[in-house]
PDB file of C-alpha atoms in Angstrom:
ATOM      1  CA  UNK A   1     -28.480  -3.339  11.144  1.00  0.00           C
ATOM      2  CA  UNK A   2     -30.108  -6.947  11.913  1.00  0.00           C
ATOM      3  CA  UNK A   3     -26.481  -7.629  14.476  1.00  0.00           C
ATOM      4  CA  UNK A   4     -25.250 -10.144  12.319  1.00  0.00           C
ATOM      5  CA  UNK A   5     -21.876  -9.291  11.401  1.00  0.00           C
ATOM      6  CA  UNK A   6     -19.926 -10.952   8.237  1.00  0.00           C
ATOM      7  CA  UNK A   7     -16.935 -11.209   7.605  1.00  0.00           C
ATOM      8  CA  UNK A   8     -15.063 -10.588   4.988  1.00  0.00           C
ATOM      9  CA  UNK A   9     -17.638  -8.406   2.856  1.00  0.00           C
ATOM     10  CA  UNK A  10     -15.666  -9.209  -0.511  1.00  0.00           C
ATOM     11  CA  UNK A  11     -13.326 -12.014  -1.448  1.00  0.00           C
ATOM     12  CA  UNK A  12     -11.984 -12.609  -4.732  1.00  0.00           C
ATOM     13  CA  UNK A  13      -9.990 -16.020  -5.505  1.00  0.00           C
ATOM     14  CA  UNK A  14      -8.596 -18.193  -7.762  1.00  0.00           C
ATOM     15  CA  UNK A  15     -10.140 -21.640  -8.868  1.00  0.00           C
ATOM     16  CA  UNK A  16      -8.785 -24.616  -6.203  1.00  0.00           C
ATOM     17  CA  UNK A  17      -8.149 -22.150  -3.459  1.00  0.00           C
ATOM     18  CA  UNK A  18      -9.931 -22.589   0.183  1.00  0.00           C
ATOM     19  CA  UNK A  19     -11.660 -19.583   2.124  1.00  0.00           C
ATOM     20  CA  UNK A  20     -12.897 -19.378   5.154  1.00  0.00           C
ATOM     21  CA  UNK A  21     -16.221 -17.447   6.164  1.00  0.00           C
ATOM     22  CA  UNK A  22     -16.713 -15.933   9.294  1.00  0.00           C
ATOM     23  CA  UNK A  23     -20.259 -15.133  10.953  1.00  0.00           C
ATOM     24  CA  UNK A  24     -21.558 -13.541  14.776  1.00  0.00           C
ATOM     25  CA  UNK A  25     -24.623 -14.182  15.253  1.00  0.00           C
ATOM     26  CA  UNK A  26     -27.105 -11.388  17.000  1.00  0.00           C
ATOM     27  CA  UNK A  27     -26.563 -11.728  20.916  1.00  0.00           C
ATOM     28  CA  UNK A  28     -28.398 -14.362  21.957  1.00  0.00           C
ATOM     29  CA  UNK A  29     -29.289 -16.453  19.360  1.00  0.00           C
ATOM     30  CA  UNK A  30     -28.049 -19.843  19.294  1.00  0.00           C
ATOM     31  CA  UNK A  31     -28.876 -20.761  15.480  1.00  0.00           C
ATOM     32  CA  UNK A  32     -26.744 -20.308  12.987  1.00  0.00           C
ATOM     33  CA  UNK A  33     -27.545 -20.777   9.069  1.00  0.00           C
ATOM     34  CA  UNK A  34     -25.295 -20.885   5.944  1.00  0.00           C
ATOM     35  CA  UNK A  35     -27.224 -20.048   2.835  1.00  0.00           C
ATOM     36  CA  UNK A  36     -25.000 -19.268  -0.952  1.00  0.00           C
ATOM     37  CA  UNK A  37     -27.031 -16.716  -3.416  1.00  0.00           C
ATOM     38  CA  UNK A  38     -26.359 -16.944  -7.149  1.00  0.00           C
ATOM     39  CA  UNK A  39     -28.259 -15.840 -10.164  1.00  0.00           C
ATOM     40  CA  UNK A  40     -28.912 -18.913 -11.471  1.00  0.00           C
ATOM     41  CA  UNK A  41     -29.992 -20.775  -8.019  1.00  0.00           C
ATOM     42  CA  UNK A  42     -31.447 -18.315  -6.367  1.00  0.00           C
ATOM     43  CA  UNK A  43     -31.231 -18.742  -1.919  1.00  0.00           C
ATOM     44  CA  UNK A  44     -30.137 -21.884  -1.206  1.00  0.00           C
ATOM     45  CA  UNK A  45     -30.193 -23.227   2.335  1.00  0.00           C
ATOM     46  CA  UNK A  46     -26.411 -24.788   3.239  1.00  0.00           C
ATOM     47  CA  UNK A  47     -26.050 -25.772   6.918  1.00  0.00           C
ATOM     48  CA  UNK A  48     -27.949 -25.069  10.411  1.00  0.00           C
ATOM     49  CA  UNK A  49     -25.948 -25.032  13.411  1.00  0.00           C
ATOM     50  CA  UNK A  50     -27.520 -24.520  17.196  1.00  0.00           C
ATOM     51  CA  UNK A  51     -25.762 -24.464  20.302  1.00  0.00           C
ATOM     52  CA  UNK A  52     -22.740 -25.837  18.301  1.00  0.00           C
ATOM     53  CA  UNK A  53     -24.661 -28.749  17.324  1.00  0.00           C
ATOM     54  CA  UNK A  54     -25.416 -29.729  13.316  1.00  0.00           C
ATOM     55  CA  UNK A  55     -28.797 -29.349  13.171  1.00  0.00           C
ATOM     56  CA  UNK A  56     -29.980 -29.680   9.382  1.00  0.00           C
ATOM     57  CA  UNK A  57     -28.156 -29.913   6.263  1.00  0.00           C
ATOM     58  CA  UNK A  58     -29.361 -28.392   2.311  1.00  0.00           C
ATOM     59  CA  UNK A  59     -27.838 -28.506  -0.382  1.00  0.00           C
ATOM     60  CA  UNK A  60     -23.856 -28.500   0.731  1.00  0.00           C
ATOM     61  CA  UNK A  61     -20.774 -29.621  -1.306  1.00  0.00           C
ATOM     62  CA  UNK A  62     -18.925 -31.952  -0.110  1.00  0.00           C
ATOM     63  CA  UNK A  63     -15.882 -29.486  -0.823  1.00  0.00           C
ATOM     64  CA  UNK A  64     -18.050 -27.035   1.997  1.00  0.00           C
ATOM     65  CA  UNK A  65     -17.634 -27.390   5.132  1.00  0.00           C
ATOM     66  CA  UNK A  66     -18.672 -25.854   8.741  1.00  0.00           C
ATOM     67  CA  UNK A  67     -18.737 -25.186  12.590  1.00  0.00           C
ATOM     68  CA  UNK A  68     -19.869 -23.414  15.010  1.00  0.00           C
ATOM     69  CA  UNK A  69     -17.361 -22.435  18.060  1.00  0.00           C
ATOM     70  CA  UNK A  70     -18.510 -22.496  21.948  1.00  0.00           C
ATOM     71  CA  UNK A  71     -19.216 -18.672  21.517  1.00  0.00           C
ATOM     72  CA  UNK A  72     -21.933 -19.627  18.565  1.00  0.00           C
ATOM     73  CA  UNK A  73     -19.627 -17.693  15.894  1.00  0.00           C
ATOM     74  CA  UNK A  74     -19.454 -19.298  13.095  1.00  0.00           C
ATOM     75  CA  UNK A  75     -17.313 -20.646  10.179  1.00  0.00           C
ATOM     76  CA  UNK A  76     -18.019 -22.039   6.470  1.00  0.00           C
ATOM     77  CA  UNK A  77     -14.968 -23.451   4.884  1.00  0.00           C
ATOM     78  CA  UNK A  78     -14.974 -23.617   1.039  1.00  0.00           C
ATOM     79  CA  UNK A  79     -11.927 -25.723  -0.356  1.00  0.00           C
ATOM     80  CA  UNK A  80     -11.348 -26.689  -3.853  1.00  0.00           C
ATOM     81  CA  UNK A  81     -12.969 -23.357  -5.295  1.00  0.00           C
ATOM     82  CA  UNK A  82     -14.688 -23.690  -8.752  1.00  0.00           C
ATOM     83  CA  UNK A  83     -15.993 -20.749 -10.598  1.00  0.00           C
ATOM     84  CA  UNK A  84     -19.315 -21.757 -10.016  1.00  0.00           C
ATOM     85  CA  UNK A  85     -18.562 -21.438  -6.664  1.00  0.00           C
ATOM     86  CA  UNK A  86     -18.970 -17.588  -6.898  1.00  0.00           C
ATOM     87  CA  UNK A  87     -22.075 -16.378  -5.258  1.00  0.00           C
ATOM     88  CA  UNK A  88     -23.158 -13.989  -1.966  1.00  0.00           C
ATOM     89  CA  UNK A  89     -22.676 -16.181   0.762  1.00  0.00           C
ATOM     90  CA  UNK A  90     -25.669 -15.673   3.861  1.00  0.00           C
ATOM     91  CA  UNK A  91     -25.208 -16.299   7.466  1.00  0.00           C
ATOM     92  CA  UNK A  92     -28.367 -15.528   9.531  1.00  0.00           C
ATOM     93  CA  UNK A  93     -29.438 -16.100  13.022  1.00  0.00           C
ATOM     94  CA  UNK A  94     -32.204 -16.999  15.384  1.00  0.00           C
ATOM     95  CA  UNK A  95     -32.900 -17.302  18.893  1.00  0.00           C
ATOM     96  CA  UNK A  96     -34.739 -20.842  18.456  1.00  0.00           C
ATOM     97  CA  UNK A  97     -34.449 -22.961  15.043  1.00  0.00           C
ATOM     98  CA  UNK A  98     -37.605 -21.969  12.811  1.00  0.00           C
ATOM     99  CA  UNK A  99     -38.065 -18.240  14.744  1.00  0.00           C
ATOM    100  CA  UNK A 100     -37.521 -15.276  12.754  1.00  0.00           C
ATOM    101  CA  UNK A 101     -34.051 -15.378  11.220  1.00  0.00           C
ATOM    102  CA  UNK A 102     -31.810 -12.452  11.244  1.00  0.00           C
ATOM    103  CA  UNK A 103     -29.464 -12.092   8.149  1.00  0.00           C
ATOM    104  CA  UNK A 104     -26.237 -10.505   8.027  1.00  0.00           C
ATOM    105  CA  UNK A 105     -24.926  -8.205   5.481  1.00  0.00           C
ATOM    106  CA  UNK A 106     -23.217 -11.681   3.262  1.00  0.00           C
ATOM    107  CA  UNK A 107     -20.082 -12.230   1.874  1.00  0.00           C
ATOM    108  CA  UNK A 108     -19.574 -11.897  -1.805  1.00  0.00           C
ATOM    109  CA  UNK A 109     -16.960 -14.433  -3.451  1.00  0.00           C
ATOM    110  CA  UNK A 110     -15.819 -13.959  -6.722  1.00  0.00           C
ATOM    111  CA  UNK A 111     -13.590 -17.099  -7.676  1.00  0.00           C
ATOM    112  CA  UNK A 112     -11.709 -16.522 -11.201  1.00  0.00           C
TER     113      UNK A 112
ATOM    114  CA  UNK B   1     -36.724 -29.536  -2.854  1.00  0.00           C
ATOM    115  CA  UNK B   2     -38.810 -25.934  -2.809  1.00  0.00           C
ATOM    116  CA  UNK B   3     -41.836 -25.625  -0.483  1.00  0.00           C
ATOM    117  CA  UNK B   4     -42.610 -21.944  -0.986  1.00  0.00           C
ATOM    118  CA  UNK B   5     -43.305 -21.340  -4.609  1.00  0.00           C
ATOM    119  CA  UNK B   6     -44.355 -17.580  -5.003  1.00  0.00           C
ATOM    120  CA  UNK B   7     -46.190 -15.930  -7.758  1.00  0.00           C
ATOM    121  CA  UNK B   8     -45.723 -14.223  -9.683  1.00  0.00           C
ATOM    122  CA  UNK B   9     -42.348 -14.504 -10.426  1.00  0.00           C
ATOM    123  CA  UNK B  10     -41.625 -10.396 -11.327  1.00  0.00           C
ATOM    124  CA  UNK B  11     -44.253  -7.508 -10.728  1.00  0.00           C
ATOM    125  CA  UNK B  12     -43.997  -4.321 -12.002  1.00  0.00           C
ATOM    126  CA  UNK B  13     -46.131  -1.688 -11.056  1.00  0.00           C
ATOM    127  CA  UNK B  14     -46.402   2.785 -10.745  1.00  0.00           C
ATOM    128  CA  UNK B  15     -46.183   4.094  -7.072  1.00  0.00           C
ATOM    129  CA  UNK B  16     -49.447   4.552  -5.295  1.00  0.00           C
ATOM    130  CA  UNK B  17     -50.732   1.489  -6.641  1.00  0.00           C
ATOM    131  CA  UNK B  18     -50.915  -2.358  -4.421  1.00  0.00           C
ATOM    132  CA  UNK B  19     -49.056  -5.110  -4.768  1.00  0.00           C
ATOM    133  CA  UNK B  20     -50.136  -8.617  -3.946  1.00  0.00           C
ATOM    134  CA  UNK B  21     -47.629 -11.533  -4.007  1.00  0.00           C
ATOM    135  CA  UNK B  22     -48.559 -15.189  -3.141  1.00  0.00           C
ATOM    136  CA  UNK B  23     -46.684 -18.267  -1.981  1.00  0.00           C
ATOM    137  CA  UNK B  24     -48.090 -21.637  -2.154  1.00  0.00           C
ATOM    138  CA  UNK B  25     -46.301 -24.260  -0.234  1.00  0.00           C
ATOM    139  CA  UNK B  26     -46.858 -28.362  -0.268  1.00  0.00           C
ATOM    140  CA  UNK B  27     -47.040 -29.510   3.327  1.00  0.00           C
ATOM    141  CA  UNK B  28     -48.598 -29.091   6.548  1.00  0.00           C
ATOM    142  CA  UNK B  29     -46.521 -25.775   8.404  1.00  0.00           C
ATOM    143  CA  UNK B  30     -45.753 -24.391  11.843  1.00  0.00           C
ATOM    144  CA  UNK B  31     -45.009 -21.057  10.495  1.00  0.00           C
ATOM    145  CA  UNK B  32     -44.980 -19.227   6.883  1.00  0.00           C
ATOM    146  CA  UNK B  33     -42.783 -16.133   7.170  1.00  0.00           C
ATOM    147  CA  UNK B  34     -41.799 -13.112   4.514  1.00  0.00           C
ATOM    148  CA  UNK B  35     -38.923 -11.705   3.906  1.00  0.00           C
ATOM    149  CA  UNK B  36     -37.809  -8.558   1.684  1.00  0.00           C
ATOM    150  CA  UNK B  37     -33.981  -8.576  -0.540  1.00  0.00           C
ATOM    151  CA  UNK B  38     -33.007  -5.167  -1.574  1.00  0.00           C
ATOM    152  CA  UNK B  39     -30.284  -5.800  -4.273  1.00  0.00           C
ATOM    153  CA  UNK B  40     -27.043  -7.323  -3.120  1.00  0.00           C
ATOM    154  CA  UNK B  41     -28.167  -7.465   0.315  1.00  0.00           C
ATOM    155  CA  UNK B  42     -29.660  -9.623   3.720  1.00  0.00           C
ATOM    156  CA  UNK B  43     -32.571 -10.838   3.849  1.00  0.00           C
ATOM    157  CA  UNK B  44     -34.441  -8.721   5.860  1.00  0.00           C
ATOM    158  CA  UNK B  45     -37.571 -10.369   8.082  1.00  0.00           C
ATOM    159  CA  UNK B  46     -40.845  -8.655   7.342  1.00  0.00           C
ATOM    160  CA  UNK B  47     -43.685 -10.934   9.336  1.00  0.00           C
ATOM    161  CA  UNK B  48     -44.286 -13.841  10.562  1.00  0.00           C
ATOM    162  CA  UNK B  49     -47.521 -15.798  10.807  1.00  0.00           C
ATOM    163  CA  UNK B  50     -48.335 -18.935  12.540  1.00  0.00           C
ATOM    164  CA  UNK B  51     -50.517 -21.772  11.239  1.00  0.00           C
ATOM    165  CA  UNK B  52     -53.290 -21.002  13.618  1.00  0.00           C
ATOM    166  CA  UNK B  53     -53.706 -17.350  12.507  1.00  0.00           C
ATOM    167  CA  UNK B  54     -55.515 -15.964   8.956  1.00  0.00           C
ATOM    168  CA  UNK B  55     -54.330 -12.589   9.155  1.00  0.00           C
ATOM    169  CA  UNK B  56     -51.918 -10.268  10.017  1.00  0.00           C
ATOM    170  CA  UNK B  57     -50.623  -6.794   9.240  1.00  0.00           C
ATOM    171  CA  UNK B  58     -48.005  -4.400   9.861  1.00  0.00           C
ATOM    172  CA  UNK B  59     -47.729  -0.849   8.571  1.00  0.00           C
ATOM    173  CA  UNK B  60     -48.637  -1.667   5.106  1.00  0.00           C
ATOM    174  CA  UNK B  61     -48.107  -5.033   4.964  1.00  0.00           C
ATOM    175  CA  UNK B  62     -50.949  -7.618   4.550  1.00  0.00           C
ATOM    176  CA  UNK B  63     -50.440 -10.955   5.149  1.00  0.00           C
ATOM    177  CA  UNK B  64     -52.922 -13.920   4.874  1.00  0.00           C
ATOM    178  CA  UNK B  65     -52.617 -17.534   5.419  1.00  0.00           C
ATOM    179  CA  UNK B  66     -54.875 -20.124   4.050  1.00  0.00           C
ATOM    180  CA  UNK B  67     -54.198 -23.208   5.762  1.00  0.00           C
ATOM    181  CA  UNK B  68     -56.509 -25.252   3.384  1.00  0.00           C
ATOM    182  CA  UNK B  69     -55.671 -23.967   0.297  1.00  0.00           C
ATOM    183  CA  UNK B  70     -51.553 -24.024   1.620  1.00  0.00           C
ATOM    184  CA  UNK B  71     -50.978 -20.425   0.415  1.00  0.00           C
ATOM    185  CA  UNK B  72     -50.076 -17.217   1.701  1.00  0.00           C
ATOM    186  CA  UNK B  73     -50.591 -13.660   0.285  1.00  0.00           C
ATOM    187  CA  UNK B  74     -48.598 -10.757   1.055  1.00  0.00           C
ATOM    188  CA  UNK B  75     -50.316  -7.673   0.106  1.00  0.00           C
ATOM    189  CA  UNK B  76     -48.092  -4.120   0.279  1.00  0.00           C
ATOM    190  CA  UNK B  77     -50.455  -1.091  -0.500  1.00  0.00           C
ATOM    191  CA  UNK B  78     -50.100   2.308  -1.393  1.00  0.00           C
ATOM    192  CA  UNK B  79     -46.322   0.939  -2.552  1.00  0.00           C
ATOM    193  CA  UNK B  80     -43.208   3.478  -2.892  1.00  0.00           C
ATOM    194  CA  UNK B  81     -40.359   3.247  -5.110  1.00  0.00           C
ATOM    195  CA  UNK B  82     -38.454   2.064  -1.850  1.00  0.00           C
ATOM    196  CA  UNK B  83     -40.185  -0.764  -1.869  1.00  0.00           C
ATOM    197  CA  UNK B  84     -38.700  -2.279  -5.051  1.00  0.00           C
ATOM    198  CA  UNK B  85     -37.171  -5.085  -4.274  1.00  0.00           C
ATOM    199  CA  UNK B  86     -37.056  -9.557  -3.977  1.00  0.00           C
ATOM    200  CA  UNK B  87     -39.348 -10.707  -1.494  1.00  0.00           C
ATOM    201  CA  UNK B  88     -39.228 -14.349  -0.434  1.00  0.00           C
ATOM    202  CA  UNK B  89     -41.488 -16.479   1.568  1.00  0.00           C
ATOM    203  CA  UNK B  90     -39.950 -19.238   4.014  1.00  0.00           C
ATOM    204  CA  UNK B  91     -42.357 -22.209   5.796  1.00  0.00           C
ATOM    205  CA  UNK B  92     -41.040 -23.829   9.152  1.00  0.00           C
ATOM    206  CA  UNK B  93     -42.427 -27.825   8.182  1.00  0.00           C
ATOM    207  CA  UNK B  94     -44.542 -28.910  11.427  1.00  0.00           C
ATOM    208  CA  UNK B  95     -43.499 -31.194  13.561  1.00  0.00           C
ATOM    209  CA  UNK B  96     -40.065 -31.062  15.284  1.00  0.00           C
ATOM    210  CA  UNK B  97     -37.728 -30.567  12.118  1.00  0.00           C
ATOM    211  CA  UNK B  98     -38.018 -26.619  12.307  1.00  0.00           C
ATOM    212  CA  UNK B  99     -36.200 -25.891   8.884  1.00  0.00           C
ATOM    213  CA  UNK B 100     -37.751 -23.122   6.689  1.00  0.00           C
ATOM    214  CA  UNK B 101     -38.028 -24.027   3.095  1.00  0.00           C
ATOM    215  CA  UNK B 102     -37.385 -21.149   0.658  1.00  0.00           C
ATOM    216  CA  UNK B 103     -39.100 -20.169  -2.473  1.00  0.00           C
ATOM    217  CA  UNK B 104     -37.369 -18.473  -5.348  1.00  0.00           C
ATOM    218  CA  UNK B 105     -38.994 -14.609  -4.582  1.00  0.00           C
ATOM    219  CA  UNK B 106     -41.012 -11.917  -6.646  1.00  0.00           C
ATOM    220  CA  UNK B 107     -39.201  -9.172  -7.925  1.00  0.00           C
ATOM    221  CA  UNK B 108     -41.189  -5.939  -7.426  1.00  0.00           C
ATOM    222  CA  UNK B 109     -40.123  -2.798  -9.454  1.00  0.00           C
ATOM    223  CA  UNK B 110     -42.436   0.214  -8.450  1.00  0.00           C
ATOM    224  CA  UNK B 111     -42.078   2.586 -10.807  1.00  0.00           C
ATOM    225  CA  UNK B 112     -41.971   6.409  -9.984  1.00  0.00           C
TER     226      UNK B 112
END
């Protein structure tokens, strides 16, 4: 158990829909990262958050979006769901940005 | 873009036997780190070395770092069936950006 907890573990959807992702990250850290996992793309970084703050930015849709709250949880918002959208969706954690990164268990989104 | 480009792509060996995976990686780092997938899962952080170290090991994990050559090795010996899995290395650039850059991963089977 790394103590990054995901929620919700599966999440199945229709095409133009909008989810929302939740992430905690492990007590104490105060970076957040958003990475999507397909078959075809392999790990691809999305979003870095720390101390609420954007930090860096990947490869993210316009349609994605996301914050991170004064308690350092997290949120990715996907809107306008494609079926190419579906993929395991990362969030990790570390205490400083480019430390060790803790991952959580991911969110798997099956859009149909 | 990818900065960690790992080779080779899939390994499959018998149980008992070594495993070496390498990463190669374009620009100057702060940090190279390694990281182990089981199927469907997080990312889970295996070691970490830093650009002024050559070597490092832990349990039966090898890892080198050749700063002039801009590649990393990860060796795993006497590997286990458990140890099948995606294992990924991740570079924090130098300087102040602190992002880690992804490679695709090597898929290790070990084969009872």
């Amino acid at each position: 158990d790394s103590g990054v907890t995901q929620t919700p573990k599966h999440l199945i959807t229709a095409t133009g829909q909008r989810v929302t992702l939740r992430c905690s990250p492990r007590s104490g850290d105060l970076s957040v990262y958003w990475y999507q996992q397909s078959l075809d793309q392999g790990l691809q970084f999305l979003i870095q958050y720390y101390n609420g703050e954007e930090r860096a930015k990947g490869n993210i849709l316009e349609r994605f979006s996301a914050q991170q709250f004064p308690d350092l949880h997290s949120e990715l918002n996907l809107s306008s769901l494609e079926l190419g959208d579906s993929a395991l969706y990362f969030c990790a954690s570390s205490v400083e940005p480019g430390e060790t990164q803790y991952f959580g268990p991911g969110t798997r989104l099956l859009v149909l | 873009s990818q900065q960690g480009e790992e080779d080779p792509q899939a390994l499959s060996i018998q149980e008992g036997e070594n495993a070496t995976m390498n990463c190669s990686y374009k620009t100057s780092i702060n940090n190279l780190q390694w990281y182990r997938q089981n199927s469907g899962r997080g990312l889970v952080h295996l070691i970490l070395i830093r650009s002024n170290e050559r070597e490092k090991h832990s349990g039966r994990l090898r890892v080198t770092l050749d700063t002039s050559k801009k590649s990393s090795s990860l060796l795993i010996t006497a590997s286990q069936a458990a140890d099948t899995a995606s294992y990924f290395c991740a570079t924090e650039g130098a300087g102040n950006n602190r992002k880690l850059i992804w490679g695709l991963g090597t898929s290790l089977a070990v084969n009872p």
